[in-house]
Short mmCIF file of C-alpha atoms in Angstrom, two decimals:
data_model
loop_
_atom_site.label_atom_id
_atom_site.label_comp_id
_atom_site.label_asym_id
_atom_site.label_seq_id
_atom_site.Cartn_x
_atom_site.Cartn_y
_atom_site.Cartn_z
CA MET J 1 98.12 100.66 82.67
CA ILE J 2 98.73 104.35 81.24
CA GLN J 3 101.86 106.06 82.15
CA ARG J 4 101.10 108.67 84.57
CA GLU J 5 103.65 111.05 83.59
CA HIS J 6 102.14 114.00 85.37
CA TYR J 7 103.16 112.61 88.71
CA ILE J 8 106.21 110.77 87.56
CA LYS J 9 108.00 113.86 86.14
CA GLN J 10 107.68 115.41 89.89
CA VAL J 11 109.14 112.32 91.23
CA ARG J 12 112.30 112.20 88.70
CA ALA J 13 114.27 114.92 89.72
CA PHE J 14 114.61 112.93 93.36
CA TYR J 15 115.72 109.57 91.71
CA ASP J 16 118.99 110.04 93.27
CA SER J 17 118.37 112.00 96.33
CA ASP J 18 118.81 110.78 99.57
CA LEU J 19 115.39 112.28 100.80
CA ILE J 20 112.72 109.52 101.31
CA LYS J 21 110.46 109.71 98.62
CA ILE J 22 106.72 109.27 99.95
CA ILE J 23 103.72 108.71 97.56
CA THR J 24 100.73 109.22 99.11
CA GLY J 25 96.77 109.13 98.09
CA ILE J 26 93.54 107.46 98.75
CA ARG J 27 93.41 103.33 98.26
CA ARG J 28 93.20 102.21 94.81
CA CYS J 29 94.01 105.66 93.21
CA GLY J 30 97.14 104.13 91.56
CA LYS J 31 100.06 104.75 93.74
CA SER J 32 101.38 101.20 93.51
CA VAL J 33 101.37 101.55 89.60
CA ILE J 34 103.39 104.66 89.81
CA LEU J 35 105.71 103.06 91.88
CA GLU J 36 106.39 100.12 89.55
CA GLN J 37 106.59 102.79 86.84
CA ILE J 38 109.32 104.64 88.65
CA MET J 39 110.94 101.32 89.41
CA THR J 40 110.88 100.04 85.54
CA GLU J 41 112.23 103.32 84.65
CA ILE J 42 115.17 103.25 87.19
CA SER J 43 115.53 99.56 85.89
CA GLU J 44 117.18 100.67 82.69
CA LYS J 45 120.25 102.09 84.24
CA THR J 46 120.71 99.62 87.24
CA ASP J 47 119.45 96.19 88.35
CA ASN J 48 120.46 97.04 92.37
CA ILE J 49 116.74 97.30 93.20
CA ILE J 50 114.35 95.96 95.83
CA TYR J 51 110.94 96.01 95.99
CA LEU J 52 108.58 94.89 98.97
CA ASN J 53 104.79 94.97 99.19
CA PHE J 54 103.50 94.98 102.67
CA GLU J 55 99.85 94.41 101.58
CA ASP J 56 101.09 90.84 100.70
CA ARG J 57 101.18 88.45 103.76
CA ARG J 58 104.31 86.65 102.58
CA THR J 59 106.26 90.00 102.71
CA VAL J 60 105.23 90.75 106.16
CA ALA J 61 105.92 86.96 107.12
CA LYS J 62 109.43 87.50 106.59
CA VAL J 63 110.01 91.12 107.25
CA SER J 64 107.96 91.61 110.43
CA ASN J 65 109.35 95.00 111.94
CA GLY J 66 111.71 97.92 111.04
CA TYR J 67 114.88 96.04 112.16
CA ALA J 68 114.08 92.86 110.04
CA LEU J 69 113.63 95.37 107.11
CA ILE J 70 117.28 96.50 107.41
CA ASP J 71 118.39 93.30 107.75
CA TYR J 72 116.59 92.13 104.58
CA VAL J 73 118.02 94.89 102.77
CA GLU J 74 121.46 94.35 103.69
CA ALA J 75 121.25 90.65 102.82
CA ASN J 76 119.79 91.31 99.40
CA ARG J 77 121.26 94.33 98.09
CA LYS J 78 124.37 94.71 95.47
CA GLN J 79 127.26 96.95 95.88
CA GLY J 80 126.85 100.69 95.15
CA ARG J 81 123.50 102.60 95.20
CA CYS J 82 120.55 100.55 95.95
CA TYR J 83 116.91 101.68 95.10
CA LEU J 84 114.32 100.66 97.71
CA PHE J 85 110.44 100.46 97.02
CA PHE J 86 108.27 99.72 99.81
CA ASP J 87 104.58 99.63 98.90
CA GLU J 88 101.86 100.58 101.72
CA ILE J 89 104.96 100.60 104.42
CA GLN J 90 102.53 102.08 106.86
CA VAL J 91 101.54 98.83 108.26
CA LEU J 92 105.04 97.97 109.37
CA ASP J 93 106.15 98.62 112.87
CA GLY J 94 109.33 100.76 113.08
CA TRP J 95 109.15 101.47 109.47
CA SER J 96 110.04 105.34 109.88
CA GLU J 97 113.28 104.59 111.77
CA ALA J 98 114.23 101.93 109.13
CA CYS J 99 113.71 104.33 106.47
CA LYS J 100 115.84 106.95 108.03
CA THR J 101 118.59 104.21 108.44
CA LEU J 102 118.38 103.07 105.05
CA ARG J 103 118.85 106.49 103.49
CA LEU J 104 122.27 106.91 105.14
CA CYS J 105 123.36 103.69 103.49
CA ASP J 106 123.66 104.74 100.05
CA CYS J 107 120.19 103.95 99.37
CA SER J 108 117.29 106.00 97.87
CA VAL J 109 114.04 104.97 99.51
CA PHE J 110 110.61 105.25 97.71
CA ILE J 111 107.63 104.28 99.84
CA THR J 112 103.64 104.32 99.47
CA GLY J 113 100.92 104.76 102.01
CA SER J 114 97.29 105.56 102.15
CA ASN J 115 97.21 107.25 105.34
CA SER J 116 98.39 110.80 106.05
CA LYS J 117 99.98 110.05 109.21
CA LEU J 118 103.11 109.48 106.78
CA LEU J 119 103.00 113.19 106.70
CA SER J 120 101.77 114.05 110.58
CA GLY J 121 103.53 116.48 112.46
CA GLU J 122 105.24 114.22 114.53
CA PHE J 123 106.77 112.28 111.63
CA ALA J 124 107.69 115.59 110.05
CA ARG J 125 109.71 116.36 113.23
CA GLU J 126 111.31 113.05 113.11
CA LEU J 127 112.92 113.47 109.69
CA SER J 128 113.61 117.11 109.79
CA GLY J 129 113.22 117.76 106.07
CA ARG J 130 114.30 114.38 105.19
CA TYR J 131 111.48 113.41 103.01
CA VAL J 132 109.59 114.65 99.99
CA ALA J 133 106.01 114.15 99.59
CA PHE J 134 103.99 113.49 96.50
CA ARG J 135 99.93 113.33 96.54
CA VAL J 136 98.63 110.96 93.84
CA ARG J 137 94.60 111.12 93.03
CA PRO J 138 92.17 109.27 90.93
CA PHE J 139 92.09 109.61 87.31
CA VAL J 140 91.11 112.90 86.22
CA TYR J 141 89.04 112.70 82.76
CA LYS J 142 91.96 113.04 80.54
CA GLU J 143 93.72 109.95 82.03
CA LEU J 144 90.20 107.99 82.31
CA MET J 145 89.72 108.59 78.50
CA GLN J 146 93.46 107.28 77.79
CA TYR J 147 93.09 104.20 79.82
CA ALA J 148 89.65 103.60 78.45
CA LYS J 149 91.18 103.91 74.99
CA GLU J 150 93.88 101.39 75.86
CA LEU J 151 90.99 99.04 76.99
CA GLY J 152 89.38 99.37 73.71
CA ARG J 153 86.44 101.23 75.77
CA GLU J 154 84.70 104.37 75.71
CA VAL J 155 83.76 106.58 78.78
CA SER J 156 81.41 109.45 78.42
CA VAL J 157 81.52 112.64 80.73
CA THR J 158 78.16 111.78 82.18
CA ASP J 159 79.84 108.49 83.33
CA TYR J 160 82.38 110.25 84.56
CA LEU J 161 80.32 112.80 86.65
CA VAL J 162 78.42 109.62 88.04
CA TRP J 163 81.31 107.06 88.76
CA GLY J 164 84.55 108.98 88.83
CA GLY J 165 88.14 108.17 88.26
CA PHE J 166 89.22 105.06 90.31
CA PRO J 167 91.42 103.51 87.80
CA LYS J 168 90.29 99.76 88.07
CA ARG J 169 86.44 100.48 87.99
CA ILE J 170 86.88 101.01 84.19
CA GLU J 171 88.23 97.67 83.54
CA PHE J 172 84.75 96.29 84.14
CA ALA J 173 82.33 96.16 81.42
CA ASP J 174 78.95 96.93 83.03
CA THR J 175 77.76 99.49 85.42
CA GLU J 176 76.50 96.81 87.92
CA SER J 177 80.19 95.33 88.05
CA GLN J 178 81.56 98.82 88.45
CA ARG J 179 79.28 99.66 91.06
CA ARG J 180 80.02 96.51 93.01
CA TYR J 181 83.63 97.13 93.03
CA LEU J 182 83.39 100.65 94.01
CA CYS J 183 81.08 99.35 97.11
CA ASP J 184 83.70 97.07 98.07
CA LEU J 185 86.48 99.38 97.89
CA ASP J 186 84.43 101.95 99.96
CA ASP J 187 83.85 99.19 102.42
CA THR J 188 87.61 98.42 102.54
CA ILE J 189 88.49 101.84 103.28
CA VAL J 190 85.93 102.71 106.02
CA VAL J 191 86.22 99.47 107.75
CA ASN J 192 89.77 98.61 107.47
CA ASP J 193 91.41 101.81 107.05
CA LEU J 194 89.38 103.55 109.91
CA LEU J 195 87.13 101.38 112.25
CA ASN J 196 89.88 99.04 112.56
CA ARG J 197 92.77 101.24 112.41
CA TYR J 198 91.33 103.61 115.00
CA LYS J 199 89.48 101.25 117.04
CA ILE J 200 86.14 103.13 116.75
CA ARG J 201 83.70 101.82 118.98
CA LYS J 202 80.69 103.45 118.13
CA GLU J 203 80.25 102.00 114.43
CA GLY J 204 76.57 103.05 113.69
CA LEU J 205 77.47 106.82 114.56
CA PHE J 206 80.46 106.69 112.59
CA ARG J 207 79.00 105.06 109.51
CA SER J 208 76.09 107.36 109.56
CA LEU J 209 78.47 110.59 109.86
CA VAL J 210 80.47 108.98 106.71
CA ASP J 211 77.33 108.48 104.63
CA TYR J 212 76.15 112.03 105.44
CA VAL J 213 79.55 113.66 104.73
CA LEU J 214 80.12 111.82 101.49
CA ARG J 215 76.46 112.60 100.17
CA SER J 216 77.28 116.27 101.02
CA ASN J 217 80.20 116.83 98.80
CA SER J 218 80.66 120.10 97.67
CA ARG J 219 78.36 121.96 100.41
CA ILE J 220 79.41 124.47 103.01
CA PHE J 221 79.76 122.89 106.23
CA SER J 222 80.53 123.22 109.92
CA SER J 223 81.13 120.55 112.65
CA LYS J 224 78.16 121.82 114.61
CA SER J 225 75.74 121.34 111.37
CA ILE J 226 77.09 117.79 110.81
CA ARG J 227 76.74 117.00 114.42
CA ASP J 228 73.25 118.38 114.28
CA TYR J 229 72.33 115.90 111.34
CA VAL J 230 74.20 112.65 112.87
CA LYS J 231 72.36 113.62 116.48
CA ARG J 232 68.88 113.58 114.71
CA GLU J 233 69.65 110.31 113.09
CA TYR J 234 71.65 108.28 115.53
CA GLY J 235 71.27 110.00 118.96
CA SER J 236 74.01 111.43 120.96
CA CYS J 237 77.13 113.02 119.33
CA SER J 238 79.36 115.68 120.38
CA VAL J 239 81.04 118.47 118.04
CA ASN J 240 84.75 117.03 119.19
CA THR J 241 83.43 113.55 117.99
CA VAL J 242 82.46 115.19 114.48
CA THR J 243 85.71 116.91 114.46
CA LYS J 244 87.77 113.74 115.23
CA TYR J 245 85.91 111.38 112.84
CA LEU J 246 86.40 114.13 109.91
CA GLY J 247 89.91 113.83 110.73
CA TYR J 248 90.35 110.57 110.23
CA LEU J 249 88.37 110.77 106.83
CA GLU J 250 91.27 113.48 105.75
CA GLU J 251 93.79 111.32 107.02
CA ALA J 252 92.89 108.36 104.70
CA TYR J 253 92.54 111.07 101.76
CA ILE J 254 88.69 110.06 101.51
CA ILE J 255 87.69 114.02 101.96
CA GLU J 256 89.51 117.41 101.45
CA SER J 257 87.82 120.38 103.44
CA VAL J 258 88.45 123.71 101.59
CA LYS J 259 88.66 127.04 103.53
CA GLN J 260 86.46 130.27 102.51
CA TYR J 261 88.29 133.34 101.66
CA SER J 262 86.21 136.51 102.60
CA THR J 263 86.43 139.82 100.68
CA LYS J 264 85.59 141.71 104.15
CA THR J 265 88.36 140.49 106.07
CA LYS J 266 90.84 139.60 103.23
CA ALA J 267 91.61 136.39 105.15
CA LEU J 268 90.71 132.66 105.56
CA LEU J 269 87.08 132.05 107.56
CA ASN J 270 88.33 128.81 109.69
CA PHE J 271 84.85 128.21 110.81
CA TYR J 272 83.32 127.80 107.04
CA GLU J 273 84.57 125.03 104.79
CA LYS J 274 83.44 122.78 101.88
CA ILE J 275 84.04 119.13 101.80
CA TYR J 276 84.97 117.68 98.47
CA ASN J 277 85.26 113.79 97.92
CA ALA J 278 88.37 112.29 96.89
CA ASP J 279 86.21 110.95 93.99
CA VAL J 280 82.64 111.48 93.20
CA ALA J 281 81.96 107.64 93.19
CA LEU J 282 81.93 107.78 96.97
CA ASN J 283 78.62 110.09 96.73
CA SER J 284 77.08 108.17 93.84
CA ILE J 285 77.03 104.84 95.43
CA ARG J 286 75.16 106.02 98.31
CA CYS J 287 72.38 107.83 96.00
CA PRO J 288 69.12 105.70 96.11
CA ASP J 289 67.37 104.97 92.75
CA ASN J 290 69.98 105.96 90.44
CA ARG J 291 69.02 109.69 91.27
CA TYR J 292 72.85 110.70 91.00
CA ASP J 293 73.81 114.25 92.41
CA LEU J 294 75.20 115.44 89.03
CA SER J 295 75.22 119.20 90.14
CA HIS J 296 77.47 118.64 93.26
CA ASN J 297 79.39 116.16 91.45
CA MET J 298 80.20 118.24 88.76
CA GLU J 299 81.63 120.97 91.18
CA ASN J 300 83.68 118.40 92.95
CA ILE J 301 85.10 117.29 89.66
CA VAL J 302 86.10 120.83 88.46
CA TYR J 303 87.81 121.10 91.94
CA ASN J 304 89.50 117.78 91.54
CA GLU J 305 90.75 118.81 88.14
CA LEU J 306 91.93 122.24 89.16
CA ILE J 307 94.24 120.52 91.94
CA TYR J 308 95.61 118.30 89.04
CA MET J 309 96.27 121.43 87.11
CA GLY J 310 98.22 122.65 90.15
CA TYR J 311 96.13 125.47 91.42
CA ASN J 312 95.66 126.66 94.99
CA VAL J 313 91.86 126.67 95.50
CA PHE J 314 89.49 128.43 98.15
CA VAL J 315 86.04 129.04 98.20
CA TYR J 316 85.10 132.63 97.76
CA ASN J 317 82.99 134.71 99.82
CA ASN J 318 81.96 137.81 97.58
CA GLY J 319 80.24 139.91 100.09
CA GLY J 320 77.92 137.16 101.01
CA LYS J 321 77.51 135.83 97.49
CA GLU J 322 79.56 132.58 97.23
CA ILE J 323 81.84 132.11 94.03
CA ASP J 324 82.78 128.18 94.22
CA PHE J 325 86.29 128.80 93.57
CA LEU J 326 89.24 131.06 93.83
CA ALA J 327 91.92 129.26 91.94
CA GLN J 328 95.52 130.83 92.04
CA LYS J 329 98.70 129.64 90.66
CA GLY J 330 102.01 131.88 90.52
CA ASN J 331 100.47 135.54 89.77
CA LYS J 332 97.47 133.92 88.09
CA ARG J 333 94.18 134.40 89.95
CA TYR J 334 90.74 133.04 88.65
CA TYR J 335 87.31 133.29 90.11
CA VAL J 336 85.68 130.25 88.81
CA GLN J 337 82.03 129.37 89.22
CA VAL J 338 80.30 126.03 88.41
CA ALA J 339 76.71 125.30 87.57
CA TYR J 340 75.10 122.24 85.84
CA SER J 341 73.24 124.61 83.65
CA VAL J 342 72.42 127.98 83.14
CA GLU J 343 69.83 127.80 80.45
CA GLU J 344 67.00 128.83 82.74
CA GLU J 345 66.79 132.77 83.35
CA LYS J 346 67.00 132.43 87.25
CA ALA J 347 70.05 129.99 86.97
CA TYR J 348 71.76 132.50 84.60
CA ALA J 349 71.02 135.47 86.93
CA ARG J 350 72.21 133.60 89.80
CA GLU J 351 75.37 132.28 88.49
CA PHE J 352 76.41 135.34 86.79
CA GLY J 353 75.27 137.66 89.65
CA ALA J 354 77.81 135.86 91.91
CA PHE J 355 80.50 137.67 89.97
CA ALA J 356 78.90 141.17 90.91
CA GLY J 357 81.45 143.52 92.42
CA VAL J 358 84.55 141.62 91.69
CA ASP J 359 87.39 143.66 90.00
CA ALA J 360 86.64 143.96 86.23
CA LEU J 361 90.19 143.14 85.64
CA SER J 362 90.27 139.99 87.32
CA GLN J 363 89.55 136.65 85.35
CA LYS J 364 86.24 135.41 85.75
CA ILE J 365 85.15 131.94 84.47
CA LEU J 366 81.73 130.13 84.25
CA ILE J 367 81.99 126.32 83.87
CA THR J 368 78.52 124.44 82.97
CA ASN J 369 77.16 121.40 81.02
CA ASP J 370 75.35 123.64 78.37
CA GLU J 371 76.12 123.29 74.77
CA LEU J 372 75.48 126.95 73.99
CA ASP J 373 78.50 129.65 74.41
CA TYR J 374 77.04 132.01 77.34
CA SER J 375 80.29 134.22 77.34
CA THR J 376 80.01 137.77 77.93
CA SER J 377 82.41 140.65 77.85
CA LEU J 378 83.31 140.14 81.35
CA VAL J 379 82.86 136.31 81.94
CA LYS J 380 84.26 133.46 79.84
CA HIS J 381 81.89 130.73 79.52
CA ILE J 382 83.65 127.16 79.21
CA ARG J 383 81.84 123.98 78.69
CA LEU J 384 82.40 121.14 81.00
CA LYS J 385 83.53 118.75 78.06
CA ASP J 386 85.86 121.40 76.92
CA PHE J 387 87.23 122.32 80.39
CA LEU J 388 88.11 118.44 81.20
CA GLY J 389 90.59 118.82 78.07
CA TYR J 390 92.18 121.63 79.30
CA ALA J 391 96.02 121.72 80.73
CA ASP J 392 95.23 124.84 82.47
CA LEU J 393 92.61 127.27 82.81
CA ASP J 394 94.14 129.19 79.86
CA THR J 395 95.38 126.31 77.93
CA ARG J 396 94.06 123.33 76.11
CA TYR J 397 95.89 119.99 75.41
CA SER J 398 97.45 119.61 71.99
CA ASP J 399 96.94 116.03 71.72
#
């Protein structure tokens, strides 16, 4: 597995901090591998390390609750600072109290979890600033290419647009095996992480909502519009139920909702949002007859890449014309429009027209899958395959 330095360097400054290091993200995005890579790095200076994987039944059998965890650490640690690595710890009753105790006993605590309940308001109040959190995502294209090279394989931009960046899927040689793996992963996330955890009784309604939402990535939505669709397909459904179910999807890092920024109010519009999937494969496995939604997947991928680059991202309402992204980092501000192609005249006029009225001094970028360069004096055109190699909107990777 490749070294995911992008994430490890963020954690490295906290190796010896008494803050609890929380590594979160959707299932199978590579959290455990990053935890192991950090552990390997720390093992170069000490062997006072304890690792427990709470997805392993043998671990849960010997460490059944928070009190047992404290006893286990005390019985197995060596003298001096001990480095504790707990994988998927959220399944353990009393884990938060145990971690708070252990951090006071000359222990540096690292934990992973697949549910943002780890960072809920209640938990944050309990810790009172005693933690630092790091969000891990599936591979971006640069990482996918690096891992494919390590495996002696090749992966195209189109392959990434369809099947996304869950790390393990690239280990399977053929498309059918990859699809089967992704479908099994999807079922694990939906059934184990959501239906069972939240004891959802209306399974049919929930599955209908999940399928609709994950097929509708990169689209403006409201809870009411989703309710109306599910109600037509399934029957009775309330806005409150939709809001609750969407919250479950966000808590499991399956989707992210992005606020719309309005030029008129100079503020966020809380009633209009866009949904982006953690990985575009969650859309593609739901597409019948291989009719993949490349256009919306492409926008979703650009969003994931911008987040990876460190931008704060909003949907931008330019006086009624939508610009896909307002991307901000420090004092840098970019308006980014995404289109699969602007070869046809109508598409060209629509996508470039979205920038009309935006301050001429602002940086405006159009990303498409076209080969030709459509840059103008006011708008920079970036080909998707080039953008995927950028470290930043201004900078390409040197290697």
